[in-house]
Coordinates of C-alpha atoms in Angstrom, one line a residue:
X1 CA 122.1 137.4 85.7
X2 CA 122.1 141.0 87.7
X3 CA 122.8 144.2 86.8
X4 CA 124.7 146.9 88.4
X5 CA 122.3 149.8 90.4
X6 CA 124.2 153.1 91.0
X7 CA 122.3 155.5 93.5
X8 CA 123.0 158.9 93.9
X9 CA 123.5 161.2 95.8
X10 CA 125.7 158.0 97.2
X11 CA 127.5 157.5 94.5
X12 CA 127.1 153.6 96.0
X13 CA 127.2 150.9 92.8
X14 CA 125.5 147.6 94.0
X15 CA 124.2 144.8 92.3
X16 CA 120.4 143.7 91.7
X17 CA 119.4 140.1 90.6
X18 CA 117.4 139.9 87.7
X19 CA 113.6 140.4 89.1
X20 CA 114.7 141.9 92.3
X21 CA 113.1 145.1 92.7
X22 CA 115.2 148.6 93.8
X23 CA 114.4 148.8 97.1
X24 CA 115.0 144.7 98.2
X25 CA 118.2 145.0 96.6
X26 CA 119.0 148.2 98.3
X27 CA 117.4 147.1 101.3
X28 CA 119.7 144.0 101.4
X29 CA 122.7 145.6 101.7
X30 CA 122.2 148.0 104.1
X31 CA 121.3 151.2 101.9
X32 CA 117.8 152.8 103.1
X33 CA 115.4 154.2 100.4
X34 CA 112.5 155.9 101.2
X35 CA 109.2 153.9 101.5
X36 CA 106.1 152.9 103.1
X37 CA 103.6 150.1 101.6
X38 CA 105.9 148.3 100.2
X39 CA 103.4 147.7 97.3
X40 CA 103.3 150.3 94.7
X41 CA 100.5 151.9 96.6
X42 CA 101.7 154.8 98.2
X43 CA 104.4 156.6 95.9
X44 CA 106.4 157.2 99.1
X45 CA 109.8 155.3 97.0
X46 CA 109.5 157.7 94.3
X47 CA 113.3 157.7 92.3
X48 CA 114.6 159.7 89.1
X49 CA 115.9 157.0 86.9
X50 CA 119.2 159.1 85.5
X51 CA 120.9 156.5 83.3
X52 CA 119.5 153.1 81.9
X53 CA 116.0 150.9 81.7
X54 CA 113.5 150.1 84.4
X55 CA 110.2 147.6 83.8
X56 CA 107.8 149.7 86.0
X57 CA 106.2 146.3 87.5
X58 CA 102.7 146.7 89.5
X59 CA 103.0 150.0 90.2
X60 CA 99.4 151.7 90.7
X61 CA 98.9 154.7 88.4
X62 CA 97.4 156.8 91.0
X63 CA 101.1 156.8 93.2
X64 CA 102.8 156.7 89.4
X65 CA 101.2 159.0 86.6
X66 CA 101.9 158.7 83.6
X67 CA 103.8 161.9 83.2
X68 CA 105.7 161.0 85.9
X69 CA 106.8 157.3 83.8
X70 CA 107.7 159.9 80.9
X71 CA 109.7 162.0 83.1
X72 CA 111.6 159.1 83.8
X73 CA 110.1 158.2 87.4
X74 CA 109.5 155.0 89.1
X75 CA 108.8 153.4 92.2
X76 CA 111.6 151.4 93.8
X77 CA 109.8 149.0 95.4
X78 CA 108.0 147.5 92.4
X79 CA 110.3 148.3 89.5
X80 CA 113.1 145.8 88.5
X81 CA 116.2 146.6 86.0
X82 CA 116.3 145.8 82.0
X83 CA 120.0 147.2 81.9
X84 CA 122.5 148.7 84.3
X85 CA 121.3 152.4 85.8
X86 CA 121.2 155.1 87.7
X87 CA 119.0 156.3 90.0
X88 CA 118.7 160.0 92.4
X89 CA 116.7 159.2 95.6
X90 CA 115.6 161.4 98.2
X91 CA 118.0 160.0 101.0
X92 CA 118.6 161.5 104.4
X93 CA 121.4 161.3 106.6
X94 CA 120.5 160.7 110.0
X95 CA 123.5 160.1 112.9
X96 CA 120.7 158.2 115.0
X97 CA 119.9 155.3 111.9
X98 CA 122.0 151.8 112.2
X99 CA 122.6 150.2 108.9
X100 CA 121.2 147.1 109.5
X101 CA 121.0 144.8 106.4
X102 CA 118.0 143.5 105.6
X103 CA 117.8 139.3 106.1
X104 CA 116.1 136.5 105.7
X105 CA 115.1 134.4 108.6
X106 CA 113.0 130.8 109.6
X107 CA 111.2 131.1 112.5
X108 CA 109.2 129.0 115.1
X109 CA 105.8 129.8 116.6
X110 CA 107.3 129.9 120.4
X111 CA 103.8 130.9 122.1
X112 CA 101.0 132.5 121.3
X113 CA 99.3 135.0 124.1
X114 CA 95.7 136.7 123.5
X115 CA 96.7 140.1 124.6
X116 CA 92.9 141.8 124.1
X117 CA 89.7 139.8 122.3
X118 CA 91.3 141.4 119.5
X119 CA 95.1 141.2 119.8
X120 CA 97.8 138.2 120.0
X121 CA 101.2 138.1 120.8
X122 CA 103.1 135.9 118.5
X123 CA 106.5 134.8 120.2
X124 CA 108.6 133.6 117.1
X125 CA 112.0 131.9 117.8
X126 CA 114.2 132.9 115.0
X127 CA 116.9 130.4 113.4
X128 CA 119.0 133.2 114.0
X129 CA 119.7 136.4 115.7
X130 CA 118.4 139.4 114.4
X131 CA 119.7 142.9 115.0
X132 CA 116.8 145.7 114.7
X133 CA 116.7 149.3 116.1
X134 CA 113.6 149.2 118.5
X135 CA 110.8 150.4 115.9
X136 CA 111.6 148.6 113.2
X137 CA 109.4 146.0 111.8
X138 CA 109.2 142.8 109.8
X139 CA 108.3 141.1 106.9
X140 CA 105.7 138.0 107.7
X141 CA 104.9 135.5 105.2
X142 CA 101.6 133.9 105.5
X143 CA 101.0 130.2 104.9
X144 CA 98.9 129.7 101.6
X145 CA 98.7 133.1 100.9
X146 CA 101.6 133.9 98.9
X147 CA 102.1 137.4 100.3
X148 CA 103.7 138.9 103.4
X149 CA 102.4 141.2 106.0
X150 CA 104.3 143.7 108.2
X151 CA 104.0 143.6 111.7
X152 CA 106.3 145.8 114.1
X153 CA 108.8 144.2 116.4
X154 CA 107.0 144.5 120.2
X155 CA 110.4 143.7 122.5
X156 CA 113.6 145.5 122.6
X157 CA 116.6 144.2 121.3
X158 CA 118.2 143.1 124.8
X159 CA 115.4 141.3 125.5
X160 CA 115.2 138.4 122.6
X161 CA 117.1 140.2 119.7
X162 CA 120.5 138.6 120.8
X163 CA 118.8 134.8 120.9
X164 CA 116.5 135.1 118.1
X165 CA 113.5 135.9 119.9
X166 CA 111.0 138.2 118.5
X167 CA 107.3 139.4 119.9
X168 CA 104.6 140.3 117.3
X169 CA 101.5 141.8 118.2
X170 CA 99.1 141.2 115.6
X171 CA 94.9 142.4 115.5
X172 CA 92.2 140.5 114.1
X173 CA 91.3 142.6 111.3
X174 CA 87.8 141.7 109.8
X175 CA 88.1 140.1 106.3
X176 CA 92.2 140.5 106.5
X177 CA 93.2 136.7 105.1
X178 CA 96.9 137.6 107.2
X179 CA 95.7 138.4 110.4
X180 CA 93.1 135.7 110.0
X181 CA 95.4 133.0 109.6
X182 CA 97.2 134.0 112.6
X183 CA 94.8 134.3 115.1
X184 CA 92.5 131.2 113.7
X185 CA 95.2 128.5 112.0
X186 CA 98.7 129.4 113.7
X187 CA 99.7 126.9 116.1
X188 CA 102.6 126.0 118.6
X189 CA 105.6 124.9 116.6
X190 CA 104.5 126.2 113.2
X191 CA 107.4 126.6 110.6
X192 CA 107.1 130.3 109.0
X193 CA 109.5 132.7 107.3
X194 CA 109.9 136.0 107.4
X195 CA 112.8 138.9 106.4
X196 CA 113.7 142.5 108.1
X197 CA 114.7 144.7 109.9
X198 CA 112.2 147.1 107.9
X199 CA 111.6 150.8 108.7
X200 CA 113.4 154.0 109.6
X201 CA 110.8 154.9 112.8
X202 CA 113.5 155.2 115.2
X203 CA 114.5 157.2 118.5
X204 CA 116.6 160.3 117.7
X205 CA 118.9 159.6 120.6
X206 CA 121.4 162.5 120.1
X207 CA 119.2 165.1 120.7
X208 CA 118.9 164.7 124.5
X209 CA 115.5 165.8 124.6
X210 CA 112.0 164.8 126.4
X211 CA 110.2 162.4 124.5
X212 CA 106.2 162.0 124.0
X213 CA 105.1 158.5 122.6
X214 CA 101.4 158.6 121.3
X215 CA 100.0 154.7 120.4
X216 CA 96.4 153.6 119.6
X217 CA 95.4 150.0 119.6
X218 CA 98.0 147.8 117.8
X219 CA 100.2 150.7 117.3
X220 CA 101.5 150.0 120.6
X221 CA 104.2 147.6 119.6
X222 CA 106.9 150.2 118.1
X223 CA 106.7 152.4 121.1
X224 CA 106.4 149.7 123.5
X225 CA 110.0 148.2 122.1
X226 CA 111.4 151.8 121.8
X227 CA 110.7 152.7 125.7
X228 CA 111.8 149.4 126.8
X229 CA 115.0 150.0 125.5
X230 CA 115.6 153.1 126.2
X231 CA 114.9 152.5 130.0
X232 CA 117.1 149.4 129.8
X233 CA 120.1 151.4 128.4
X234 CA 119.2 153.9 131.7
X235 CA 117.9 156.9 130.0
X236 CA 117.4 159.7 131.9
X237 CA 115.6 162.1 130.0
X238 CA 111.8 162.4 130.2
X239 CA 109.5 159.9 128.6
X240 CA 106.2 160.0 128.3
X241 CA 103.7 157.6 126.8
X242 CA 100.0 158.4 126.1
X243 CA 98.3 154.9 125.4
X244 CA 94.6 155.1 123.6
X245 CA 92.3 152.2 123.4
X246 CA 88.6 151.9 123.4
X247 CA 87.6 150.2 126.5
X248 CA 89.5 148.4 129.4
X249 CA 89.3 144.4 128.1
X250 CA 91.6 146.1 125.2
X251 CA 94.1 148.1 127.1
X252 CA 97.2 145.7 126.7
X253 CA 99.9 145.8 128.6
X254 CA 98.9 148.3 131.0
X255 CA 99.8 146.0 134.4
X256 CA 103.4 146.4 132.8
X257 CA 103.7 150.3 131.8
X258 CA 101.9 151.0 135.8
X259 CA 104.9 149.0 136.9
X260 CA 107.3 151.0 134.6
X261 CA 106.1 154.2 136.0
X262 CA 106.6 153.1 139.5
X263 CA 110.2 152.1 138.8
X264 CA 111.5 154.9 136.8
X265 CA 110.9 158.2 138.1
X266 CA 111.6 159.7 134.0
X267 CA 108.7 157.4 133.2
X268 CA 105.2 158.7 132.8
X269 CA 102.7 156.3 131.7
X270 CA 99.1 158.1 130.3
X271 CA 96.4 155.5 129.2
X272 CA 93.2 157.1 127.7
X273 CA 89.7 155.2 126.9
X274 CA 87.2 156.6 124.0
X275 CA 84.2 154.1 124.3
X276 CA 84.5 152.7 128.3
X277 CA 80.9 152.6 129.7
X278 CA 80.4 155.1 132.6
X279 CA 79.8 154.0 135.9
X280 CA 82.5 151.1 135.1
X281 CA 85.1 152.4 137.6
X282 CA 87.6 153.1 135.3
X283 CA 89.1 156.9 136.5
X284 CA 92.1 157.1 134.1
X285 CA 91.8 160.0 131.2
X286 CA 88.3 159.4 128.8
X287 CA 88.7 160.6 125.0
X288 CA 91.0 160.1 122.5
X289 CA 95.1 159.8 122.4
X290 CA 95.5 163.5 121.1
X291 CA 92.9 164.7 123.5
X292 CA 94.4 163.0 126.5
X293 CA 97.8 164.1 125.2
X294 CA 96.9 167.6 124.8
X295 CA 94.9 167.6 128.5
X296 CA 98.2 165.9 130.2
X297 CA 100.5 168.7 128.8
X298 CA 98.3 171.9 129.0
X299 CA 98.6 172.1 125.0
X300 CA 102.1 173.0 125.4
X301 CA 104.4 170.2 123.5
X302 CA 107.5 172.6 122.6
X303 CA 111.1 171.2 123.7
X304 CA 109.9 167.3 122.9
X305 CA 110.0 164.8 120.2
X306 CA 107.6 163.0 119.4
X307 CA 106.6 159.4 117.8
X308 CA 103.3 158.6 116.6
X309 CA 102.1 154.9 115.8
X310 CA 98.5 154.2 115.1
X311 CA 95.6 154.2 112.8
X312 CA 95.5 157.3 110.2
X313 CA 93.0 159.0 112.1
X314 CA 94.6 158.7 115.1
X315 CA 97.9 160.1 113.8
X316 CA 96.4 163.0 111.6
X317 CA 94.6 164.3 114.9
X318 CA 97.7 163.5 117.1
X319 CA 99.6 165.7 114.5
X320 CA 97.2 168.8 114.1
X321 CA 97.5 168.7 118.5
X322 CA 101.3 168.7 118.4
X323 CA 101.2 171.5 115.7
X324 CA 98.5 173.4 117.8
X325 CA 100.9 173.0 120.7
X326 CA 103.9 174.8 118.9
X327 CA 105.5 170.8 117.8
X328 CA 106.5 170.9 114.7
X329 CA 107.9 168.6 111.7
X330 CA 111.3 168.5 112.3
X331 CA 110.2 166.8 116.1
X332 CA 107.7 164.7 114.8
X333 CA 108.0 161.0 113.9
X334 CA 105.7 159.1 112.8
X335 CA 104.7 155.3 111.9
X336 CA 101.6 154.0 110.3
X337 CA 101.4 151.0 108.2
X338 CA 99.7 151.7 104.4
X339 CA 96.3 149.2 103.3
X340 CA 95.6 149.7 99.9
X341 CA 92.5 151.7 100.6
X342 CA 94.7 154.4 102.8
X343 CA 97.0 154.5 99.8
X344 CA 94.0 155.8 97.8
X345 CA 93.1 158.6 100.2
X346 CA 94.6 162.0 100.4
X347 CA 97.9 162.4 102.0
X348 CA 97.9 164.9 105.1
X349 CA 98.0 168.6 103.7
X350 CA 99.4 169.1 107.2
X351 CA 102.5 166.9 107.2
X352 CA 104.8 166.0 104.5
X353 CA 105.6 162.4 105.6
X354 CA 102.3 161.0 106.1

């Protein structure tokens, strides 16, 4: 049985299976809503439900008041349909965003790489190719546990996308059963599933302008699939990555972004340490991303866009920099992946979208 979803301002009809939330069902046939966790956490896929019945599902009633249920609100990604409806999101038109379907796809464990004493690669072999924008992320079911993580896609799409390969960088998080599982039990040759593309943390192409790319520890992964494609499809304007990690054993990746630098002359490559003992040799920039950011540029970050992927902290003090800097919202893009205990925390009073 399904019922029949009209979302507006699109005026787009589209059918939802019975128990298929909103946003899957939107997702899956190439219409973006708004969202972040994925969970009912957040309240990021807030909708007006206009016309028809809703079953609010798991939604938690800090992202979901109850005021907001009377008004006739819900959260997309956890509410499923009792009758046909109607539904206003908050949808922006962007000329840079493919419409890319969401999937789902089998994949093989390819090769696993220890990146950092922290950090894997996961090299999955998909049973099919998968178009993404480089950014975007997927869905990763986890043996046993009956959940899924998200984990952003590391390569560009001419390197894998075409053939089905895929790169995941995944951390060890303590006490986190999904990242446990991958670093401890996942082996060579293990069967798992997963579905995407995911995400709307993209580069804004069309605007022809400089770009700054500010990544702390795992956060690396989005920007390191965005610069590889740009500098494969021969941009020319200005890129510059600032790279923040704590010490040198966990600076992934850097042999390749030196290497980068030293073949593209639009290719500036910034890596920053917080916690390296002194005395160790290490003469790169000491501090934090938006410290090393801020140093590199002279404070002045007008004329650039910029992406942002990292821990909260690291992206609330990236953004109060940028903004210090005279870099403001309409430049500023950022990606950060939503636990259950940052969903309970205050949203940024300095930034609408985090």
């Amino acid at each position: 049985m399904s019922y029949q979803l009209t979302i507006e301002p699109l005026g787009t009809t589209i059918d939802v299976e019975e128990g298929q939330t909103l946003l899957d069902a939107a997702l899956r046939q190439g219409i973006y809503l708004p969202h972040a966790c994925g969970h009912g956490l957040c309240g990021s896929c807030k909708v007006q439900v206009c016309d028809g019945e809703v079953d609010h599902g798991a939604a938690n009633p800090f992202a979901l008041m109850d005021f907001e249920r009377d008004e006739g609100k819900t959260l997309a990604c956890c509410a499923t349909l009792c009758s046909d409806a109607t539904i206003e999101a908050d949808i922006d038109e962007d000329p840079d965003a493919e419409v890319i379907p969401v999937r789902d796809f089998a994949a093989t464990v390819e090769r696993i790489e220890p990146l950092t004493p922290t950090i894997k690669a996961i090299h999955l072999q998909l049973d099919k190719p998968i178009r993404f924008q480089p950014g975007q992320y997927v869905q990763l079911e986890i043996p046993g546990l009956g959940q899924s993580r998200a984990f952003s896609i590391a390569n560009a799409p001419q390197a894998g996308g075409q053939s089905g390969c895929i790169e995941l960088n995944v951390r060890l998080v303590p006490g986190g059963a999904g990242t446990t599982w991958l670093h401890d039990e996942a082996r060579e040759g293990a069967r798992l599933r997963l579905s995407g593309p995911y995400g709307r943390f993209f580069v804004r192409r069309s605007a022809h302008m400089p770009m700054i790319f500010l990544a702390g520890g795992s956060g690396l992964s989005s920007p390191r699939s965005m610069i590889l494609s740009l500098l494969a499809d021969g941009c020319t304007e200005p890129i510059t990555l600032v790279y923040g990690q704590r010490s040198r054993e966990e600076l992934y990746y850097d042999a390749e972004f030196r290497a980068l630098a030293q073949q593209h002359p639009n290719f500036t490559y910034v890596p920053a340490l917080s916690d390296e003992p002194e005395g160790s040799g290490w003469d790169g920039a000491r501090g934090y991303v938006h410290e090393a950011a801020k140093a590199h540029f002279g404070g002045e970050f007008a004329g650039h866009k910029a992406y942002l992927c990292g821990p909260p902290p690291m992206i609330e003090a990236c953004i109060a920099t940028l903004m210090q800097g005279r870099l403001f919202e309409r430049d500023i893009y950022t990606e950060k992946f939503i636990s259950a205990a940052d969903a309970q925390g205050q949203r940024s009073p300095l930034f609408k979208r985090v």
